[in-house]
Coordinates of C-alpha atoms in Angstrom, one line a residue:
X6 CA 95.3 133.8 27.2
X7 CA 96.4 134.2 30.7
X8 CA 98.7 136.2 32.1
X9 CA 101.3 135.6 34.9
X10 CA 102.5 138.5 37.2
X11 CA 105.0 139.2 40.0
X12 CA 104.5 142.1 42.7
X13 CA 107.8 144.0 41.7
X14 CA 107.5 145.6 45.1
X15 CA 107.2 141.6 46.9
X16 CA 109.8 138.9 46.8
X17 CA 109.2 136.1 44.0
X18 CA 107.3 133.6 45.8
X19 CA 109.2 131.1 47.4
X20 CA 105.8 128.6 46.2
X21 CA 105.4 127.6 42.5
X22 CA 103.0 130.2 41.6
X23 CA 102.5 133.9 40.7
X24 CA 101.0 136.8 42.5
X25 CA 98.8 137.6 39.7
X26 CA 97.1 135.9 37.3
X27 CA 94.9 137.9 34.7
X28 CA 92.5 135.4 32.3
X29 CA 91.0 138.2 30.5
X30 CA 88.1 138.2 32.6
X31 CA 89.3 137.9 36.1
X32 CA 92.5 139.4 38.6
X33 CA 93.5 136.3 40.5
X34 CA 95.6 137.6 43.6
X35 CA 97.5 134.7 45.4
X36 CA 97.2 134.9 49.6
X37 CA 99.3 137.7 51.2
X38 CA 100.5 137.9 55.4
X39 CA 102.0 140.9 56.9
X40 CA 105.3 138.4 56.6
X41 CA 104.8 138.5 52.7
X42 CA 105.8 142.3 53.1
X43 CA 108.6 143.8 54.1
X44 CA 108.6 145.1 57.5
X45 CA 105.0 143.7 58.0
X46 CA 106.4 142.2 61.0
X47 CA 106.2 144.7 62.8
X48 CA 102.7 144.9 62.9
X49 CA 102.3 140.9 64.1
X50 CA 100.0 140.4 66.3
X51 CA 97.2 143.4 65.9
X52 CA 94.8 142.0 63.9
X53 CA 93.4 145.3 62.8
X54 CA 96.8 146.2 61.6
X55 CA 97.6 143.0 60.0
X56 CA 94.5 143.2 58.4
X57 CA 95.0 147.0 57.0
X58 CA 98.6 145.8 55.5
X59 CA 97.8 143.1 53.9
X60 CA 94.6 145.1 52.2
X61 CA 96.6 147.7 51.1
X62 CA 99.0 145.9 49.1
X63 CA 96.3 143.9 47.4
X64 CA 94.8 147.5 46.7
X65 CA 98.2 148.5 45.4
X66 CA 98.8 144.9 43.3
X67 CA 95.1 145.1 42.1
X68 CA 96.2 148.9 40.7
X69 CA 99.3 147.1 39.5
X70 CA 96.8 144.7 37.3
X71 CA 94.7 148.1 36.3
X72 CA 92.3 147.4 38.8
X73 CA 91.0 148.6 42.0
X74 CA 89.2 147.3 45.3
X75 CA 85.9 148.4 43.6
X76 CA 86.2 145.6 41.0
X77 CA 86.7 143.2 44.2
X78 CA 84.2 140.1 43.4
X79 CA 85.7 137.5 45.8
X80 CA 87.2 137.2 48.9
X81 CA 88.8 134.4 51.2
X82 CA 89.8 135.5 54.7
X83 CA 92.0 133.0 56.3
X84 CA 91.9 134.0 60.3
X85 CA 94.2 131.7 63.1
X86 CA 91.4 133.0 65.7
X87 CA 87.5 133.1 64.4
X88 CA 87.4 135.3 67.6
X89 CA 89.3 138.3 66.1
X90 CA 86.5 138.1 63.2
X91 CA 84.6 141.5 64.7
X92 CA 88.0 143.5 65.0
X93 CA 89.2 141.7 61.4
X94 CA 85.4 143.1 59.7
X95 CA 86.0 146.4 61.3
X96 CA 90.2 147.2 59.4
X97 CA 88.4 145.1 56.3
X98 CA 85.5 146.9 55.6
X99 CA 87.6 150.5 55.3
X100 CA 88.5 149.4 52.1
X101 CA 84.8 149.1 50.5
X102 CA 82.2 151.0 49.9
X103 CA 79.4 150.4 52.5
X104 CA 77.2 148.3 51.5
X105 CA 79.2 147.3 48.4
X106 CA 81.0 144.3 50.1
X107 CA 82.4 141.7 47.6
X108 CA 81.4 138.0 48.2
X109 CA 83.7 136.5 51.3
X110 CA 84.9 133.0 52.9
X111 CA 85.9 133.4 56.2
X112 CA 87.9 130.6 58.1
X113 CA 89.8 129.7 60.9
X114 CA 93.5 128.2 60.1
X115 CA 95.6 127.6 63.2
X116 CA 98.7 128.2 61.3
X117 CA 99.6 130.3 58.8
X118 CA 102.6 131.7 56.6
X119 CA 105.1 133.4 58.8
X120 CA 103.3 133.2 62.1
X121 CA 100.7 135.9 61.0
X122 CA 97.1 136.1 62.0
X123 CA 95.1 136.7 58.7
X124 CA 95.9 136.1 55.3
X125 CA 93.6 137.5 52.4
X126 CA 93.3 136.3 48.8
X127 CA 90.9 137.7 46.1
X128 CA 89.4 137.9 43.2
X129 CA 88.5 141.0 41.1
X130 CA 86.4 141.4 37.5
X131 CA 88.9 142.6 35.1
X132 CA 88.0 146.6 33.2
X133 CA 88.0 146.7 30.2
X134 CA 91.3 147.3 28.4
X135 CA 92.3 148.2 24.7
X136 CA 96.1 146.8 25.6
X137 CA 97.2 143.3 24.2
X138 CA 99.6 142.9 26.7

């Protein structure tokens, strides 16, 4: 059965969808922008920062879902310049282990959510729980 979550700490997404979707199997996170977050404006503009917000609060909503980046399977990076793509891969890989990189898309999308320059959406492999939630 699946399971639909809000981000308590995010606003209820103005889209019809959820931020989280568990199927038993699988953490579905939906895409996230600095704009998504409050006071992620402020970092508009620096791709490496952008990048760093954005992966922290999927860290934080996959820890919300009992997860955590290590359970990261798949990845789709959503970039308004492929030319930012080193400085993007440099803030990203921070939050893996080396060498431990999860499957990845990356794309160039002229315009995205917010005027931000990357948005991030992933998927993780669900742990094992004992809850029935």
């Amino acid at each position: 059965m699946h399971r639909f979550r809000n981000d308590p700490t995010l606003a209820i997404p103005v889209f019809p969808g959820s931020h989280i979707v568990l199927d038993g199997h699988y953490i579905f996170l939906s895409g996230l922008t600095v704009t998504d977050i409050q006071g992620g404006e402020a970092v508009l503009g620096d791709i490496a920062e952008e990048t760093r917000w954005v992966m922290r609060r999927l860290s934080r909503m996959l820890e919300y879902a009992g997860a955590s980046m290590a359970d990261v399977v798949r990845v789709d990076v959503h970039l308004t310049n492929l030319d930012t793509i080193h400085t993007m891969d440099a803030a990203y890989a921070e939050f893996f282990e080396e060498k431990r990189y999860p499957a990845r898309t990356c794309t160039e999308s002229p315009r995205l959510s917010g005027g931000s320059n990357v948005e991030i959406t992933l998927m993780a492999r669900q742990p094992e729980q004992n809850d029935t939630d």
